[in-house]
């Protein structure tokens, strides 16, 4: 009785509810300085890509015939290229196009991989064999060569067709991982209970399987954005991606490689933004992996002794 009275005293500390998963994940992510730096860099790059054209006095397609290959200055902040186009306007337009392509490719490929992998792992049998045969078939094909052959025939569809082509060849390994995780999840008690209750298989996949592998899908999609941007840049560099008069980071880098030494502002702004974006995505992906993994223990927590003591008892 005394304990009850003392706990209900005015000065007693009220019972605290345990923090939810979202709060725990956010706290872990915010403690990771590298991940925060990557997230800040991504935010700045997105602001530059989508707000840059609004503040620039030049359009990416306009030509200033009075300033050919001019260096950075008050009229052209990042200089001009060989035909007088503003490098800042061209670079932010190319960054915007590459970011949109990377996001869409990562979204489509992650959705496709999660559906195919989850269905193959849950249904098993001939469904699993058929889907995995299709996955293995796509893995055998040289994707870069196939995209290089098909993309010129899809130029009439614009860059959306290019996004679809990249997404088709970017989901197979993720699907295999999702399949293996689904095979483990379908033996869990909550999935078996849903089966006994008569819940349909597609509803079980949507309500029970996919939410339990959401951590992996979020991390994979984040890293896939950087991979998609690199793939788009490589294909555009060789002329198989975004076509003129539109621009991307790949086309800008390809068109100014020869002037990297003589006119460095034409090349290094686009190349620097590409490196910064890929590095920032990798930092955010690593931070999300550590934050979403329930077995992760931060180094700071390992190093910090309990009760704030710096040394052992003497």
Coordinates of C-alpha atoms in Angstrom, one line a residue:
X1 CA 0.0 0.0 0.0
X2 CA 2.9 2.4 0.8
X3 CA 4.4 1.8 -2.6
X4 CA 1.1 2.7 -4.2
X5 CA 0.8 5.9 -2.2
X6 CA 4.3 7.0 -3.0
X7 CA 4.0 6.4 -6.7
X8 CA 0.9 8.5 -6.8
X9 CA 2.5 11.4 -4.9
X10 CA 2.7 14.8 -6.6
X11 CA 6.4 14.6 -7.0
X12 CA 6.5 11.1 -8.5
X13 CA 7.7 10.7 -12.1
X14 CA 4.8 9.7 -14.4
X15 CA 5.1 6.4 -16.3
X16 CA 6.4 6.9 -19.8
X17 CA 5.1 5.0 -22.8
X18 CA 7.7 3.2 -24.9
X19 CA 8.7 5.1 -28.0
X20 CA 7.2 3.9 -31.3
X21 CA 9.2 2.4 -34.1
X22 CA 9.0 5.5 -36.2
X23 CA 10.4 7.6 -33.3
X24 CA 13.2 5.1 -32.7
X25 CA 14.2 5.0 -36.4
X26 CA 14.2 8.8 -36.6
X27 CA 16.3 9.1 -33.5
X28 CA 18.9 6.6 -34.8
X29 CA 19.0 8.4 -38.1
X30 CA 19.4 11.8 -36.5
X31 CA 22.3 10.5 -34.4
X32 CA 24.2 9.5 -37.6
X33 CA 26.1 12.5 -38.7
X34 CA 27.1 11.1 -42.1
X35 CA 23.5 10.3 -42.9
X36 CA 22.4 13.8 -41.9
X37 CA 25.1 15.3 -44.1
X38 CA 23.9 13.1 -47.0
X39 CA 20.3 14.1 -46.4
X40 CA 21.2 17.8 -46.3
X41 CA 23.2 17.5 -49.5
X42 CA 20.3 15.7 -51.2
X43 CA 17.9 18.5 -50.1
X44 CA 20.2 21.1 -51.5
X45 CA 20.6 19.3 -54.8
X46 CA 16.8 19.0 -55.2
X47 CA 16.4 22.7 -54.3
X48 CA 19.1 23.5 -56.9
X49 CA 17.5 21.3 -59.6
X50 CA 13.9 22.5 -59.2
X51 CA 14.4 26.1 -57.9
X52 CA 17.5 26.9 -60.0
X53 CA 15.5 27.4 -63.3
X54 CA 13.2 29.8 -61.5
X55 CA 16.0 32.1 -60.4
X56 CA 18.2 31.9 -63.5
X57 CA 17.8 34.7 -66.0
X58 CA 18.5 32.3 -68.8
X59 CA 16.7 29.3 -70.2
X60 CA 18.7 26.2 -70.8
X61 CA 17.9 26.4 -74.6
X62 CA 18.7 30.1 -75.1
X63 CA 21.9 31.1 -76.9
X64 CA 23.9 34.2 -76.1
X65 CA 25.8 34.9 -79.3
X66 CA 27.9 37.6 -77.6
X67 CA 29.3 35.2 -75.0
X68 CA 30.8 32.1 -76.5
X69 CA 32.9 30.0 -74.1
X70 CA 32.9 32.8 -71.6
X71 CA 33.9 32.1 -68.0
X72 CA 31.8 32.5 -64.9
X73 CA 30.7 36.1 -64.3
X74 CA 27.8 38.3 -63.3
X75 CA 25.9 37.7 -66.6
X76 CA 26.5 34.0 -66.7
X77 CA 27.1 32.6 -63.2
X78 CA 28.7 29.4 -64.3
X79 CA 29.9 30.6 -67.7
X80 CA 28.7 29.6 -71.2
X81 CA 29.4 26.6 -73.4
X82 CA 30.8 26.6 -77.0
X83 CA 27.6 27.9 -78.6
X84 CA 26.8 30.4 -75.9
X85 CA 24.3 28.5 -73.8
X86 CA 24.3 29.3 -70.1
X87 CA 26.1 26.5 -68.2
X88 CA 24.1 27.1 -64.9
X89 CA 20.8 26.8 -66.7
X90 CA 22.0 23.8 -68.6
X91 CA 23.4 22.1 -65.5
X92 CA 20.3 22.6 -63.3
X93 CA 18.1 21.3 -66.2
X94 CA 20.3 18.3 -66.6
X95 CA 20.3 17.7 -62.8
X96 CA 16.6 17.9 -62.7
X97 CA 16.2 15.5 -65.6
X98 CA 18.6 13.0 -64.1
X99 CA 16.9 13.2 -60.6
X100 CA 13.5 12.6 -62.1
X101 CA 14.7 9.7 -64.1
X102 CA 16.5 8.2 -61.1
X103 CA 13.5 8.5 -58.8
X104 CA 11.1 7.0 -61.4
X105 CA 13.4 4.1 -62.2
X106 CA 13.9 3.3 -58.5
X107 CA 10.2 3.5 -57.8
X108 CA 9.1 1.3 -60.7
X109 CA 11.9 -1.3 -60.2
X110 CA 11.3 -1.6 -56.5
X111 CA 7.6 -2.0 -56.9
X112 CA 8.1 -4.7 -59.6
X113 CA 10.7 -6.5 -57.6
X114 CA 8.6 -6.5 -54.4
X115 CA 5.5 -7.9 -56.2
X116 CA 7.4 -10.6 -58.2
X117 CA 9.6 -11.6 -55.3
X118 CA 6.7 -11.7 -52.8
X119 CA 4.4 -13.7 -55.1
X120 CA 7.2 -16.2 -56.0
X121 CA 8.1 -16.8 -52.4
X122 CA 4.5 -17.0 -51.0
X123 CA 2.8 -19.1 -53.7
X124 CA 5.8 -21.4 -54.4
X125 CA 5.4 -24.3 -56.8
X126 CA 5.0 -23.6 -60.5
X127 CA 4.5 -19.8 -59.8
X128 CA 7.9 -19.7 -58.1
X129 CA 9.6 -21.7 -60.8
X130 CA 8.1 -19.6 -63.6
X131 CA 8.9 -16.2 -62.1
X132 CA 12.4 -17.2 -61.1
X133 CA 13.1 -18.6 -64.6
X134 CA 12.1 -15.2 -66.0
X135 CA 14.3 -13.4 -63.4
X136 CA 17.3 -15.7 -64.3
X137 CA 16.7 -15.1 -68.0
X138 CA 16.8 -11.3 -67.5
X139 CA 20.0 -11.7 -65.4
X140 CA 21.7 -13.6 -68.2
X141 CA 21.0 -11.0 -70.8
X142 CA 23.6 -8.1 -71.1
X143 CA 21.3 -5.3 -70.0
X144 CA 23.6 -2.5 -71.1
X145 CA 23.9 -3.9 -74.7
X146 CA 20.1 -4.6 -74.9
X147 CA 19.3 -1.0 -73.8
X148 CA 21.8 0.4 -76.2
X149 CA 20.1 -1.5 -79.1
X150 CA 16.5 -0.8 -78.1
X151 CA 16.7 2.8 -76.9
X152 CA 17.2 4.3 -80.4
X153 CA 14.0 2.6 -81.5
X154 CA 12.1 4.2 -78.6
X155 CA 13.1 7.8 -79.2
X156 CA 9.6 8.6 -80.3
X157 CA 8.4 7.8 -76.8
X158 CA 10.6 10.4 -75.2
X159 CA 12.5 10.0 -71.9
X160 CA 9.5 8.1 -70.3
X161 CA 10.3 5.1 -72.6
X162 CA 13.9 5.3 -71.5
X163 CA 12.7 5.2 -67.8
X164 CA 10.7 2.1 -68.5
X165 CA 13.6 0.5 -70.3
X166 CA 15.9 1.1 -67.4
X167 CA 13.3 -0.1 -64.8
X168 CA 12.8 -3.4 -66.7
X169 CA 16.5 -4.3 -66.3
X170 CA 17.0 -3.1 -62.7
X171 CA 14.8 -5.2 -60.4
X172 CA 15.9 -8.8 -60.7
X173 CA 18.4 -9.1 -57.8
X174 CA 16.1 -7.3 -55.5
X175 CA 13.3 -9.7 -56.4
X176 CA 15.5 -12.7 -55.5
X177 CA 16.2 -11.1 -52.0
X178 CA 12.4 -10.4 -51.5
X179 CA 11.6 -14.0 -52.4
X180 CA 14.0 -15.4 -49.8
X181 CA 12.6 -13.1 -47.2
X182 CA 9.1 -14.0 -48.1
X183 CA 9.9 -17.7 -47.8
X184 CA 10.9 -17.1 -44.2
X185 CA 8.0 -14.8 -43.4
X186 CA 5.3 -17.2 -44.6
X187 CA 6.3 -19.7 -41.9
X188 CA 5.8 -17.1 -39.1
X189 CA 2.8 -17.5 -36.8
X190 CA 1.0 -14.3 -37.8
X191 CA 1.0 -15.4 -41.4
X192 CA -0.3 -18.8 -40.6
X193 CA -3.0 -17.4 -38.4
X194 CA -4.1 -15.2 -41.3
X195 CA -4.3 -18.2 -43.5
X196 CA -6.4 -20.1 -41.0
X197 CA -8.7 -17.2 -40.7
X198 CA -9.4 -17.4 -44.4
X199 CA -7.6 -14.2 -45.5
X200 CA -6.8 -14.2 -49.2
X201 CA -3.2 -14.7 -50.4
X202 CA -2.9 -11.3 -52.1
X203 CA -4.2 -9.6 -49.0
X204 CA -1.7 -11.5 -46.8
X205 CA 1.1 -10.4 -49.1
X206 CA -0.1 -6.7 -49.0
X207 CA -0.9 -6.6 -45.3
X208 CA 1.6 -8.9 -43.7
X209 CA 4.5 -9.8 -46.0
X210 CA 5.4 -6.5 -47.6
X211 CA 5.2 -4.3 -44.4
X212 CA 7.6 -6.7 -42.8
X213 CA 10.2 -6.2 -45.5
X214 CA 9.5 -2.5 -45.9
X215 CA 12.9 -1.7 -44.3
X216 CA 14.8 -3.5 -46.9
X217 CA 12.7 -2.1 -49.7
X218 CA 13.2 1.5 -48.5
X219 CA 17.0 1.0 -48.3
X220 CA 17.1 -0.7 -51.7
X221 CA 15.0 2.0 -53.3
X222 CA 17.2 4.8 -51.9
X223 CA 20.4 3.2 -53.2
X224 CA 18.7 2.3 -56.5
X225 CA 18.1 6.1 -57.1
X226 CA 21.9 6.6 -57.3
X227 CA 22.4 3.5 -59.4
X228 CA 19.7 4.6 -61.9
X229 CA 21.2 8.1 -62.2
X230 CA 24.6 6.5 -62.9
X231 CA 23.1 4.2 -65.5
X232 CA 21.3 7.1 -67.1
X233 CA 24.5 9.1 -67.2
X234 CA 26.5 6.3 -68.7
X235 CA 23.9 5.6 -71.4
X236 CA 23.4 9.3 -72.2
X237 CA 27.2 9.7 -72.4
X238 CA 27.2 7.1 -75.2
X239 CA 24.2 8.7 -76.9
X240 CA 21.6 6.1 -75.9
X241 CA 19.7 8.1 -73.3
X242 CA 18.2 11.5 -73.2
X243 CA 18.2 13.1 -76.6
X244 CA 18.7 16.7 -77.8
X245 CA 17.4 19.3 -77.4
X246 CA 16.8 18.1 -73.9
X247 CA 19.8 17.6 -71.6
X248 CA 20.8 15.4 -68.6
X249 CA 24.0 15.2 -66.6
X250 CA 25.2 12.4 -68.9
X251 CA 24.7 14.5 -72.1
X252 CA 26.4 17.5 -70.5
X253 CA 29.4 15.4 -69.4
X254 CA 29.6 13.7 -72.8
X255 CA 29.5 17.0 -74.7
X256 CA 32.1 18.8 -72.6
X257 CA 34.7 16.0 -71.9
X258 CA 37.0 17.4 -74.5
X259 CA 36.9 20.9 -73.0
X260 CA 37.6 19.7 -69.4
X261 CA 41.1 21.1 -69.4
X262 CA 40.7 24.2 -71.6
X263 CA 37.3 25.3 -70.4
X264 CA 36.8 23.5 -67.1
X265 CA 33.6 25.2 -66.1
X266 CA 31.7 23.4 -68.9
X267 CA 32.6 20.0 -67.5
X268 CA 33.3 20.1 -63.8
X269 CA 30.0 21.6 -62.6
X270 CA 28.0 18.7 -64.1
X271 CA 30.5 16.1 -63.0
X272 CA 30.7 17.6 -59.5
X273 CA 27.0 17.5 -59.0
X274 CA 26.8 13.9 -60.2
X275 CA 29.5 12.8 -57.7
X276 CA 27.9 14.8 -54.9
X277 CA 24.5 13.2 -55.6
X278 CA 25.8 9.6 -55.7
X279 CA 27.8 10.1 -52.6
X280 CA 24.9 11.7 -50.7
X281 CA 22.5 8.9 -51.7
X282 CA 25.0 6.3 -50.5
X283 CA 25.4 8.1 -47.1
X284 CA 21.6 8.3 -46.7
X285 CA 21.2 4.6 -47.7
X286 CA 23.8 3.6 -45.1
X287 CA 22.1 5.7 -42.5
X288 CA 18.7 4.2 -43.2
X289 CA 20.2 0.7 -43.0
X290 CA 21.6 1.4 -39.6
X291 CA 18.4 3.1 -38.4
X292 CA 16.0 0.5 -39.6
X293 CA 18.0 -2.5 -38.5
X294 CA 16.7 -3.4 -35.0
X295 CA 20.0 -5.2 -34.2
X296 CA 22.1 -2.1 -34.8
X297 CA 23.8 -0.5 -31.8
X298 CA 25.4 2.8 -32.4
X299 CA 29.1 3.2 -31.7
X300 CA 28.4 6.1 -29.3
X301 CA 26.2 3.8 -27.2
X302 CA 28.9 1.2 -27.1
X303 CA 31.6 3.7 -26.1
X304 CA 29.5 5.6 -23.5
X305 CA 29.7 4.0 -20.0
X306 CA 26.6 3.9 -17.9
X307 CA 25.8 6.6 -15.3
X308 CA 28.3 8.9 -17.1
X309 CA 31.3 7.4 -15.4
X310 CA 34.6 7.7 -17.3
X311 CA 36.3 4.8 -15.6
X312 CA 35.7 1.7 -13.6
X313 CA 35.2 1.6 -9.8
X314 CA 38.2 2.2 -7.7

